[in-house]
């Protein structure tokens, strides 16, 4: 059997209103490219990128969802199994920020309870058109206990950092869970051994 070329596979999901730059964020991270003429994502699309974190090779399977209402029934099924979710709004579009609450509810309804989440205020290069202050973004993230970062896919601000920070948080959780499983197994084995020794 072929040896796996990675240590872990993390499934990430990018959600948020249509036009906030989800596809641009994904392409900037996966291909280091920026294109002003992206067509709206229809349904769902994904990219794969392998990164190295703390000596581990981590394969990121990143799903880019359509923000339009009519695709929500398709995209909600992708919440299940997602280990990390990037919730994106556009700092120059107040409505997309107000909808962060709606997207947070979607996560609570459809995603696993222990999913790692991060809010991204995208297009921070559009300072002159800013409608949402950084403080507003930080506050909503604090209220929900979610990480927060401002990004720009256009000028490549914090894109790499957003993905690596999220992957790092998932790695902590995964490694922690594995360690717990191992100690539980050792404990069970020890108890079985003790019982066997006693009965003879």
mmCIF file of C-alpha atoms in Angstrom:
data_model
loop_
_atom_site.group_PDB
_atom_site.id
_atom_site.type_symbol
_atom_site.label_atom_id
_atom_site.label_comp_id
_atom_site.label_asym_id
_atom_site.label_seq_id
_atom_site.Cartn_x
_atom_site.Cartn_y
_atom_site.Cartn_z
ATOM 1 C CA UNK A 1 0.000 0.000 0.000
ATOM 2 C CA UNK A 2 1.270 3.485 -0.873
ATOM 3 C CA UNK A 3 2.517 5.509 2.082
ATOM 4 C CA UNK A 4 0.397 8.535 2.966
ATOM 5 C CA UNK A 5 2.137 11.770 1.960
ATOM 6 C CA UNK A 6 0.695 13.636 4.955
ATOM 7 C CA UNK A 7 0.177 13.138 8.708
ATOM 8 C CA UNK A 8 -3.247 14.742 9.053
ATOM 9 C CA UNK A 9 -6.130 15.724 6.789
ATOM 10 C CA UNK A 10 -8.143 18.760 7.925
ATOM 11 C CA UNK A 11 -11.378 19.750 6.233
ATOM 12 C CA UNK A 12 -11.987 23.517 6.285
ATOM 13 C CA UNK A 13 -15.002 25.479 5.145
ATOM 14 C CA UNK A 14 -15.190 29.120 3.996
ATOM 15 C CA UNK A 15 -18.605 30.723 4.516
ATOM 16 C CA UNK A 16 -20.109 34.212 4.321
ATOM 17 C CA UNK A 17 -22.244 36.419 2.089
ATOM 18 C CA UNK A 18 -21.850 36.437 -1.663
ATOM 19 C CA UNK A 19 -19.167 38.865 -2.877
ATOM 20 C CA UNK A 20 -17.145 39.138 0.361
ATOM 21 C CA UNK A 21 -14.096 37.547 -1.280
ATOM 22 C CA UNK A 22 -14.253 33.895 -0.169
ATOM 23 C CA UNK A 23 -12.990 32.557 -3.502
ATOM 24 C CA UNK A 24 -10.285 35.241 -3.651
ATOM 25 C CA UNK A 25 -9.077 34.238 -0.167
ATOM 26 C CA UNK A 26 -8.949 30.574 -1.206
ATOM 27 C CA UNK A 27 -7.069 31.283 -4.458
ATOM 28 C CA UNK A 28 -4.627 33.635 -2.749
ATOM 29 C CA UNK A 29 -3.832 30.912 -0.208
ATOM 30 C CA UNK A 30 -3.753 27.913 -2.568
ATOM 31 C CA UNK A 31 -2.227 29.463 -5.715
ATOM 32 C CA UNK A 32 -0.914 32.827 -4.474
ATOM 33 C CA UNK A 33 -3.052 34.436 -7.175
ATOM 34 C CA UNK A 34 -5.595 37.260 -7.214
ATOM 35 C CA UNK A 35 -8.150 37.769 -9.942
ATOM 36 C CA UNK A 36 -10.682 40.606 -10.011
ATOM 37 C CA UNK A 37 -12.985 38.742 -12.384
ATOM 38 C CA UNK A 38 -14.062 35.715 -10.348
ATOM 39 C CA UNK A 39 -17.483 34.384 -11.226
ATOM 40 C CA UNK A 40 -19.693 33.704 -8.193
ATOM 41 C CA UNK A 41 -19.194 30.190 -6.847
ATOM 42 C CA UNK A 42 -22.081 27.973 -7.866
ATOM 43 C CA UNK A 43 -22.851 25.530 -5.099
ATOM 44 C CA UNK A 44 -19.484 24.458 -3.756
ATOM 45 C CA UNK A 45 -15.882 24.167 -4.871
ATOM 46 C CA UNK A 46 -12.691 23.033 -3.154
ATOM 47 C CA UNK A 47 -8.901 23.219 -3.228
ATOM 48 C CA UNK A 48 -6.216 21.167 -1.533
ATOM 49 C CA UNK A 49 -2.997 22.515 -0.089
ATOM 50 C CA UNK A 50 -0.454 20.739 2.098
ATOM 51 C CA UNK A 51 1.311 22.791 4.751
ATOM 52 C CA UNK A 52 3.887 21.945 7.380
ATOM 53 C CA UNK A 53 3.173 22.693 11.034
ATOM 54 C CA UNK A 54 5.424 21.685 13.916
ATOM 55 C CA UNK A 55 7.131 19.041 11.810
ATOM 56 C CA UNK A 56 3.804 17.519 10.685
ATOM 57 C CA UNK A 57 2.538 17.509 7.111
ATOM 58 C CA UNK A 58 -1.062 18.670 7.112
ATOM 59 C CA UNK A 59 -3.259 18.326 4.071
ATOM 60 C CA UNK A 60 -5.928 21.030 4.032
ATOM 61 C CA UNK A 61 -9.065 20.302 2.055
ATOM 62 C CA UNK A 62 -10.676 23.747 1.784
ATOM 63 C CA UNK A 63 -14.295 24.029 0.680
ATOM 64 C CA UNK A 64 -15.484 27.317 -0.796
ATOM 65 C CA UNK A 65 -19.249 27.745 -0.461
ATOM 66 C CA UNK A 66 -21.711 29.875 -2.393
ATOM 67 C CA UNK A 67 -23.062 32.769 -0.353
ATOM 68 C CA UNK A 68 -26.370 33.048 -2.186
ATOM 69 C CA UNK A 69 -29.482 32.005 -0.304
ATOM 70 C CA UNK A 70 -30.573 29.532 -2.994
ATOM 71 C CA UNK A 71 -27.504 27.354 -2.417
ATOM 72 C CA UNK A 72 -27.847 27.097 1.366
ATOM 73 C CA UNK A 73 -29.482 23.682 1.301
ATOM 74 C CA UNK A 74 -26.508 22.312 -0.673
ATOM 75 C CA UNK A 75 -23.879 23.965 1.453
ATOM 76 C CA UNK A 76 -25.281 23.170 4.913
ATOM 77 C CA UNK A 77 -24.483 19.469 4.403
ATOM 78 C CA UNK A 78 -20.802 20.449 4.101
ATOM 79 C CA UNK A 79 -20.758 21.817 7.637
ATOM 80 C CA UNK A 80 -20.786 18.260 8.954
ATOM 81 C CA UNK A 81 -17.288 16.911 9.137
ATOM 82 C CA UNK A 82 -15.687 20.367 8.848
ATOM 83 C CA UNK A 83 -12.935 20.734 11.434
ATOM 84 C CA UNK A 84 -12.434 24.459 10.868
ATOM 85 C CA UNK A 85 -14.665 27.248 9.536
ATOM 86 C CA UNK A 86 -13.615 30.666 8.231
ATOM 87 C CA UNK A 87 -16.540 33.092 8.385
ATOM 88 C CA UNK A 88 -15.875 36.023 6.043
ATOM 89 C CA UNK A 89 -17.406 39.490 5.809
ATOM 90 C CA UNK A 90 -16.380 42.535 3.747
ATOM 91 C CA UNK A 91 -15.200 45.561 5.784
ATOM 92 C CA UNK A 92 -16.692 47.867 3.118
ATOM 93 C CA UNK A 93 -20.129 46.197 3.273
ATOM 94 C CA UNK A 94 -22.097 46.662 6.524
ATOM 95 C CA UNK A 95 -24.797 44.148 5.483
ATOM 96 C CA UNK A 96 -22.225 41.354 5.166
ATOM 97 C CA UNK A 97 -21.060 42.166 8.705
ATOM 98 C CA UNK A 98 -24.617 42.199 10.081
ATOM 99 C CA UNK A 99 -25.111 38.754 8.543
ATOM 100 C CA UNK A 100 -22.234 37.325 10.620
ATOM 101 C CA UNK A 101 -24.877 36.554 13.279
ATOM 102 C CA UNK A 102 -26.904 34.533 10.770
ATOM 103 C CA UNK A 103 -23.815 32.593 9.664
ATOM 104 C CA UNK A 104 -22.870 31.929 13.294
ATOM 105 C CA UNK A 105 -26.328 30.421 13.853
ATOM 106 C CA UNK A 106 -25.803 28.216 10.792
ATOM 107 C CA UNK A 107 -22.533 26.952 12.278
ATOM 108 C CA UNK A 108 -24.243 26.201 15.608
ATOM 109 C CA UNK A 109 -27.059 24.348 13.833
ATOM 110 C CA UNK A 110 -25.126 22.330 11.277
ATOM 111 C CA UNK A 111 -21.465 21.990 12.298
ATOM 112 C CA UNK A 112 -19.837 19.720 14.866
ATOM 113 C CA UNK A 113 -19.832 21.149 18.367
ATOM 114 C CA UNK A 114 -16.031 21.303 18.627
ATOM 115 C CA UNK A 115 -15.389 22.915 15.227
ATOM 116 C CA UNK A 116 -12.663 25.590 15.273
ATOM 117 C CA UNK A 117 -13.949 28.944 14.012
ATOM 118 C CA UNK A 118 -12.452 32.207 12.845
ATOM 119 C CA UNK A 119 -14.050 35.455 11.628
ATOM 120 C CA UNK A 120 -12.255 37.269 8.809
ATOM 121 C CA UNK A 121 -12.914 40.937 7.970
ATOM 122 C CA UNK A 122 -11.791 40.825 4.343
ATOM 123 C CA UNK A 123 -10.847 43.628 1.899
ATOM 124 C CA UNK A 124 -8.973 45.605 4.572
ATOM 125 C CA UNK A 125 -7.044 47.221 1.704
ATOM 126 C CA UNK A 126 -10.227 49.277 1.001
ATOM 127 C CA UNK A 127 -9.564 51.606 3.942
ATOM 128 C CA UNK A 128 -11.236 54.612 2.276
ATOM 129 C CA UNK A 129 -14.463 52.586 1.802
ATOM 130 C CA UNK A 130 -14.415 51.020 5.281
ATOM 131 C CA UNK A 131 -17.862 50.702 6.901
ATOM 132 C CA UNK A 132 -16.968 48.198 9.621
ATOM 133 C CA UNK A 133 -14.280 49.154 12.132
ATOM 134 C CA UNK A 134 -11.731 46.622 13.324
ATOM 135 C CA UNK A 135 -13.100 47.074 16.874
ATOM 136 C CA UNK A 136 -16.574 45.995 15.709
ATOM 137 C CA UNK A 137 -15.102 42.827 14.243
ATOM 138 C CA UNK A 138 -13.095 42.138 17.388
ATOM 139 C CA UNK A 139 -16.143 42.669 19.574
ATOM 140 C CA UNK A 140 -18.426 40.241 17.709
ATOM 141 C CA UNK A 141 -15.644 37.640 17.726
ATOM 142 C CA UNK A 142 -15.154 38.131 21.480
ATOM 143 C CA UNK A 143 -18.894 37.739 22.136
ATOM 144 C CA UNK A 144 -18.856 34.364 20.376
ATOM 145 C CA UNK A 145 -15.452 33.257 21.642
ATOM 146 C CA UNK A 146 -14.097 33.073 18.078
ATOM 147 C CA UNK A 147 -10.700 34.107 16.700
ATOM 148 C CA UNK A 148 -10.664 37.244 14.548
ATOM 149 C CA UNK A 149 -8.421 38.684 11.865
ATOM 150 C CA UNK A 150 -8.628 41.317 9.132
ATOM 151 C CA UNK A 151 -7.432 40.125 5.726
ATOM 152 C CA UNK A 152 -6.945 41.274 2.165
ATOM 153 C CA UNK A 153 -6.808 38.703 -0.608
ATOM 154 C CA UNK A 154 -5.863 41.502 -3.024
ATOM 155 C CA UNK A 155 -2.745 42.683 -1.152
ATOM 156 C CA UNK A 156 -2.152 39.327 0.579
ATOM 157 C CA UNK A 157 -2.577 40.515 4.181
ATOM 158 C CA UNK A 158 -2.980 37.777 6.837
ATOM 159 C CA UNK A 159 -4.208 35.155 4.344
ATOM 160 C CA UNK A 160 -1.495 32.585 5.114
ATOM 161 C CA UNK A 161 -1.723 33.439 8.821
ATOM 162 C CA UNK A 162 -5.490 32.881 8.932
ATOM 163 C CA UNK A 163 -5.188 29.353 7.533
ATOM 164 C CA UNK A 164 -2.115 28.381 9.569
ATOM 165 C CA UNK A 165 -3.605 29.726 12.833
ATOM 166 C CA UNK A 166 -6.813 27.786 12.227
ATOM 167 C CA UNK A 167 -4.909 24.619 11.262
ATOM 168 C CA UNK A 168 -2.725 25.052 14.339
ATOM 169 C CA UNK A 169 -5.784 25.200 16.627
ATOM 170 C CA UNK A 170 -7.188 22.040 14.995
ATOM 171 C CA UNK A 171 -3.806 20.325 15.356
ATOM 172 C CA UNK A 172 -3.723 21.134 19.101
ATOM 173 C CA UNK A 173 -7.168 19.595 19.491
ATOM 174 C CA UNK A 174 -6.355 16.544 17.344
ATOM 175 C CA UNK A 175 -3.056 15.802 19.071
ATOM 176 C CA UNK A 176 -4.709 16.335 22.471
ATOM 177 C CA UNK A 177 -7.476 13.886 21.562
ATOM 178 C CA UNK A 178 -4.982 11.288 20.332
ATOM 179 C CA UNK A 179 -3.002 11.569 23.572
ATOM 180 C CA UNK A 180 -6.220 11.092 25.552
ATOM 181 C CA UNK A 181 -7.194 8.047 23.466
ATOM 182 C CA UNK A 182 -3.756 6.510 24.017
ATOM 183 C CA UNK A 183 -3.875 6.990 27.795
ATOM 184 C CA UNK A 184 -7.410 5.520 27.881
ATOM 185 C CA UNK A 185 -6.220 2.494 25.900
ATOM 186 C CA UNK A 186 -3.220 2.002 28.188
ATOM 187 C CA UNK A 187 -5.521 2.245 31.201
ATOM 188 C CA UNK A 188 -7.951 -0.341 29.774
ATOM 189 C CA UNK A 189 -5.083 -2.693 28.906
ATOM 190 C CA UNK A 190 -3.665 -2.354 32.423
ATOM 191 C CA UNK A 191 -7.055 -3.113 34.011
ATOM 192 C CA UNK A 192 -7.515 -6.175 31.778
ATOM 193 C CA UNK A 193 -4.022 -7.381 32.674
ATOM 194 C CA UNK A 194 -4.693 -6.934 36.393
ATOM 195 C CA UNK A 195 -7.937 -8.917 36.092
ATOM 196 C CA UNK A 196 -6.222 -11.738 34.205
ATOM 197 C CA UNK A 197 -3.434 -11.901 36.773
ATOM 198 C CA UNK A 198 -5.939 -12.006 39.618
ATOM 199 C CA UNK A 199 -8.101 -14.763 38.195
ATOM 200 C CA UNK A 200 -5.307 -17.326 37.882
#
